[in-house]
PDB file of C-alpha atoms in Angstrom:
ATOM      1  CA  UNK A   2       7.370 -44.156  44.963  1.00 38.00           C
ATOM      2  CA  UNK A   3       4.998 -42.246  42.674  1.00 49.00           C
ATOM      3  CA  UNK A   4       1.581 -42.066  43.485  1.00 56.00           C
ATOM      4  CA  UNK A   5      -0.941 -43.811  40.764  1.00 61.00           C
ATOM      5  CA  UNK A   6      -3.151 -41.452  39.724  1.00 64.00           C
ATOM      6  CA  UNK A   7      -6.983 -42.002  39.903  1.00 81.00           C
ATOM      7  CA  UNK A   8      -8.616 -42.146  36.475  1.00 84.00           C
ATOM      8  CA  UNK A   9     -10.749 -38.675  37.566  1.00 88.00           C
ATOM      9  CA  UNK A  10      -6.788 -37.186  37.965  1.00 89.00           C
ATOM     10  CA  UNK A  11      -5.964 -38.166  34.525  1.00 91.00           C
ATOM     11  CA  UNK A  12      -9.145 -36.813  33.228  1.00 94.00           C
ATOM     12  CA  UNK A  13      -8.791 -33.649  34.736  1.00 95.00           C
ATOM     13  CA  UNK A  14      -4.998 -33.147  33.842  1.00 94.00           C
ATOM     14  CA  UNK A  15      -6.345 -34.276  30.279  1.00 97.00           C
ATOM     15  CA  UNK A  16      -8.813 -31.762  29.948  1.00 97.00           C
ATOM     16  CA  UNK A  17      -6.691 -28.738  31.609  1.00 96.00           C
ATOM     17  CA  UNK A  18      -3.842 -29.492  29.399  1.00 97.00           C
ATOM     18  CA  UNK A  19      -6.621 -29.197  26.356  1.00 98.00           C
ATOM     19  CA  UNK A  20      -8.274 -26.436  26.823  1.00 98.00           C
ATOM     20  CA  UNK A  21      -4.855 -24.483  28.126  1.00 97.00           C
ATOM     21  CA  UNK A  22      -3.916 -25.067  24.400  1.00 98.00           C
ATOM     22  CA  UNK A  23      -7.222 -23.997  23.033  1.00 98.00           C
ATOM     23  CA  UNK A  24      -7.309 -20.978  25.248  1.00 98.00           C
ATOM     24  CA  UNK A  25      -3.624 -20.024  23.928  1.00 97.00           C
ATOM     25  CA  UNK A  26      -4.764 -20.627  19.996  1.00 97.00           C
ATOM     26  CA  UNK A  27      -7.942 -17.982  20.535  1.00 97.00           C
ATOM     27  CA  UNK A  28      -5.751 -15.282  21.954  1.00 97.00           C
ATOM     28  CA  UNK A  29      -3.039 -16.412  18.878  1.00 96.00           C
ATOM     29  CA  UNK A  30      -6.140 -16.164  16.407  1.00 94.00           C
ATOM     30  CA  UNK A  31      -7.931 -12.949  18.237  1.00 97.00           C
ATOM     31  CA  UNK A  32      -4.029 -11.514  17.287  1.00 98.00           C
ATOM     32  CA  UNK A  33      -4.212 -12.766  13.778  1.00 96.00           C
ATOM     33  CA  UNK A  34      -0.890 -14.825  14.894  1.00 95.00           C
ATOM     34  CA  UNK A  35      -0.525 -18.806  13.613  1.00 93.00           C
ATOM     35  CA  UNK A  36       1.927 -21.155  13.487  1.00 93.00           C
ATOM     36  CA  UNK A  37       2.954 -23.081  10.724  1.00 95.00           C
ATOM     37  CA  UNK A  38       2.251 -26.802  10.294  1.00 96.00           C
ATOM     38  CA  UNK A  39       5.932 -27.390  11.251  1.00 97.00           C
ATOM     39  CA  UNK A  40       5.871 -25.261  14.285  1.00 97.00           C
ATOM     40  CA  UNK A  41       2.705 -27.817  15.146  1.00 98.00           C
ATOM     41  CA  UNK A  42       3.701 -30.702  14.170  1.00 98.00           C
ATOM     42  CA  UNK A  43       6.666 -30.071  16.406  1.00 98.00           C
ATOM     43  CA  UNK A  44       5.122 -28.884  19.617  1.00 97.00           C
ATOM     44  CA  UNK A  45       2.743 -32.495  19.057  1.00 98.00           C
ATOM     45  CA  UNK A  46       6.106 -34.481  19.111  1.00 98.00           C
ATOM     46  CA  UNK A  47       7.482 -32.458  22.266  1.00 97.00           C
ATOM     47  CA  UNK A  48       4.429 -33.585  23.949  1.00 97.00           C
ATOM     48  CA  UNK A  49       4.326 -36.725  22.854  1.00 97.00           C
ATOM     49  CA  UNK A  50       8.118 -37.194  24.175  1.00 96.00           C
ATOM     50  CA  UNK A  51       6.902 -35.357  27.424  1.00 93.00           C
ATOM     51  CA  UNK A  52       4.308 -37.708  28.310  1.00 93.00           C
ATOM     52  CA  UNK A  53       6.260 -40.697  27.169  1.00 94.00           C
ATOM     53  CA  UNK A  54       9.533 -39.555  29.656  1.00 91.00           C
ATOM     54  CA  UNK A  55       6.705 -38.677  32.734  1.00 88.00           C
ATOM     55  CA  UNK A  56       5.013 -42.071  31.942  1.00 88.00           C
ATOM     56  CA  UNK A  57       8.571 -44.310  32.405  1.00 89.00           C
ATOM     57  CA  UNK A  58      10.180 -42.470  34.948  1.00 82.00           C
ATOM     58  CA  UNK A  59      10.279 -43.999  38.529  1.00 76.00           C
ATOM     59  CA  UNK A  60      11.906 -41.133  40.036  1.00 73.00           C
ATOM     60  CA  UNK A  61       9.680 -38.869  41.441  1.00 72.00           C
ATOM     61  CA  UNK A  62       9.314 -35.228  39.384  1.00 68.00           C
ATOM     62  CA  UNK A  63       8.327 -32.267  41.816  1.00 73.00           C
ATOM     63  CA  UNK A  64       8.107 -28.751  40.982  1.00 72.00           C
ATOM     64  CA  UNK A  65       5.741 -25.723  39.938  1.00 73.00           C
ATOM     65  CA  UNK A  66       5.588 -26.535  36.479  1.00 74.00           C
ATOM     66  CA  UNK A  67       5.764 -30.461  36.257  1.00 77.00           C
ATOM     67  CA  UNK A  68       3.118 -31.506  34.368  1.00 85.00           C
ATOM     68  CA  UNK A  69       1.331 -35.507  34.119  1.00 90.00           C
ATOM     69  CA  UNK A  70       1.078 -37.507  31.305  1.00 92.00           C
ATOM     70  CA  UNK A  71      -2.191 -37.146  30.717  1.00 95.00           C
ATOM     71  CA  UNK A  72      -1.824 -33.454  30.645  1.00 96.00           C
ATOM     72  CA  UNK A  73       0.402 -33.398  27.862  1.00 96.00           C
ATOM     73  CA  UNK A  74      -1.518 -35.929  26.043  1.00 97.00           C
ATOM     74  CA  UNK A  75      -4.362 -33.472  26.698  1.00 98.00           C
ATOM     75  CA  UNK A  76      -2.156 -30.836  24.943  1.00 98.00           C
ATOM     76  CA  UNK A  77      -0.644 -32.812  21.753  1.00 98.00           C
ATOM     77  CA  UNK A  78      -4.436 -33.610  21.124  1.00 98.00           C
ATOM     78  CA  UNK A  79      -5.131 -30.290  20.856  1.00 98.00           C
ATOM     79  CA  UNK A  80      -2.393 -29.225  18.584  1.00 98.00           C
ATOM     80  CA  UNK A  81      -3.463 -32.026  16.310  1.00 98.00           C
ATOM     81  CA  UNK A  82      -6.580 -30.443  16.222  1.00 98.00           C
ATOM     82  CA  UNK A  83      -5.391 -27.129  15.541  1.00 98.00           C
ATOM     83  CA  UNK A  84      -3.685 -28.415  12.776  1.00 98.00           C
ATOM     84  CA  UNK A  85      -6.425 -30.373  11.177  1.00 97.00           C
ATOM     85  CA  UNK A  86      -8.283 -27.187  11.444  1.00 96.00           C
ATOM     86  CA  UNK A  87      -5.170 -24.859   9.916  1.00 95.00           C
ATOM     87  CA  UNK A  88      -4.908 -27.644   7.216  1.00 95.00           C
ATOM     88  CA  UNK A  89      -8.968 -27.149   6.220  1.00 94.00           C
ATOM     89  CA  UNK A  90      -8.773 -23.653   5.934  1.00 91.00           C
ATOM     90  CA  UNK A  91      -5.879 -23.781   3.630  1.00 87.00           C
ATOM     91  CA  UNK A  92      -7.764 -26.134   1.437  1.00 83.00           C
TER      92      UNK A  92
END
């Protein structure tokens, strides 16, 4: 059986998978490198999907590189704002 996670967890993994995204779009901008709105809108749906598939599964998920719900929650938030942001600066 999983363990629950404590609502601290979920902010952490939250905030982690946030600002890993933001940390990755200043070394893409500090390159002069962006993605499209497709690209974005994409990664937000992979995600999405991610969090939904960690968030229903009741077999357990070990690994280096597994990842909570909350973290990539964290992360589809942050493409949505990059892409809010991308989408005022081409206005």
């Amino acid at each position: 059986m999983q363990d629950t996670p404590t609502q601290s967890d979920m902010e952490r993994d939250y905030h982690a998978g946030y600002a890993r995204i933001m940390w990755f779009a200043e070394q893409a901008r500090r390159r002069g490198w962006r993605m499209s709105d497709r690209q974005l809108v994409h990664e937000i749906r992979h995600r999405e999907r991610a969090a939904q598939i960690r968030e229903k599964s009741s077999l357990p998920v070990i690994g280096p590189e597994v990842r909570s719900a909350a973290w990539n929650r964290g992360q589809a938030d942050a493409l949505r704002e990059l892409l809010r942001l991308q989408r005022e600066q081409d206005r």
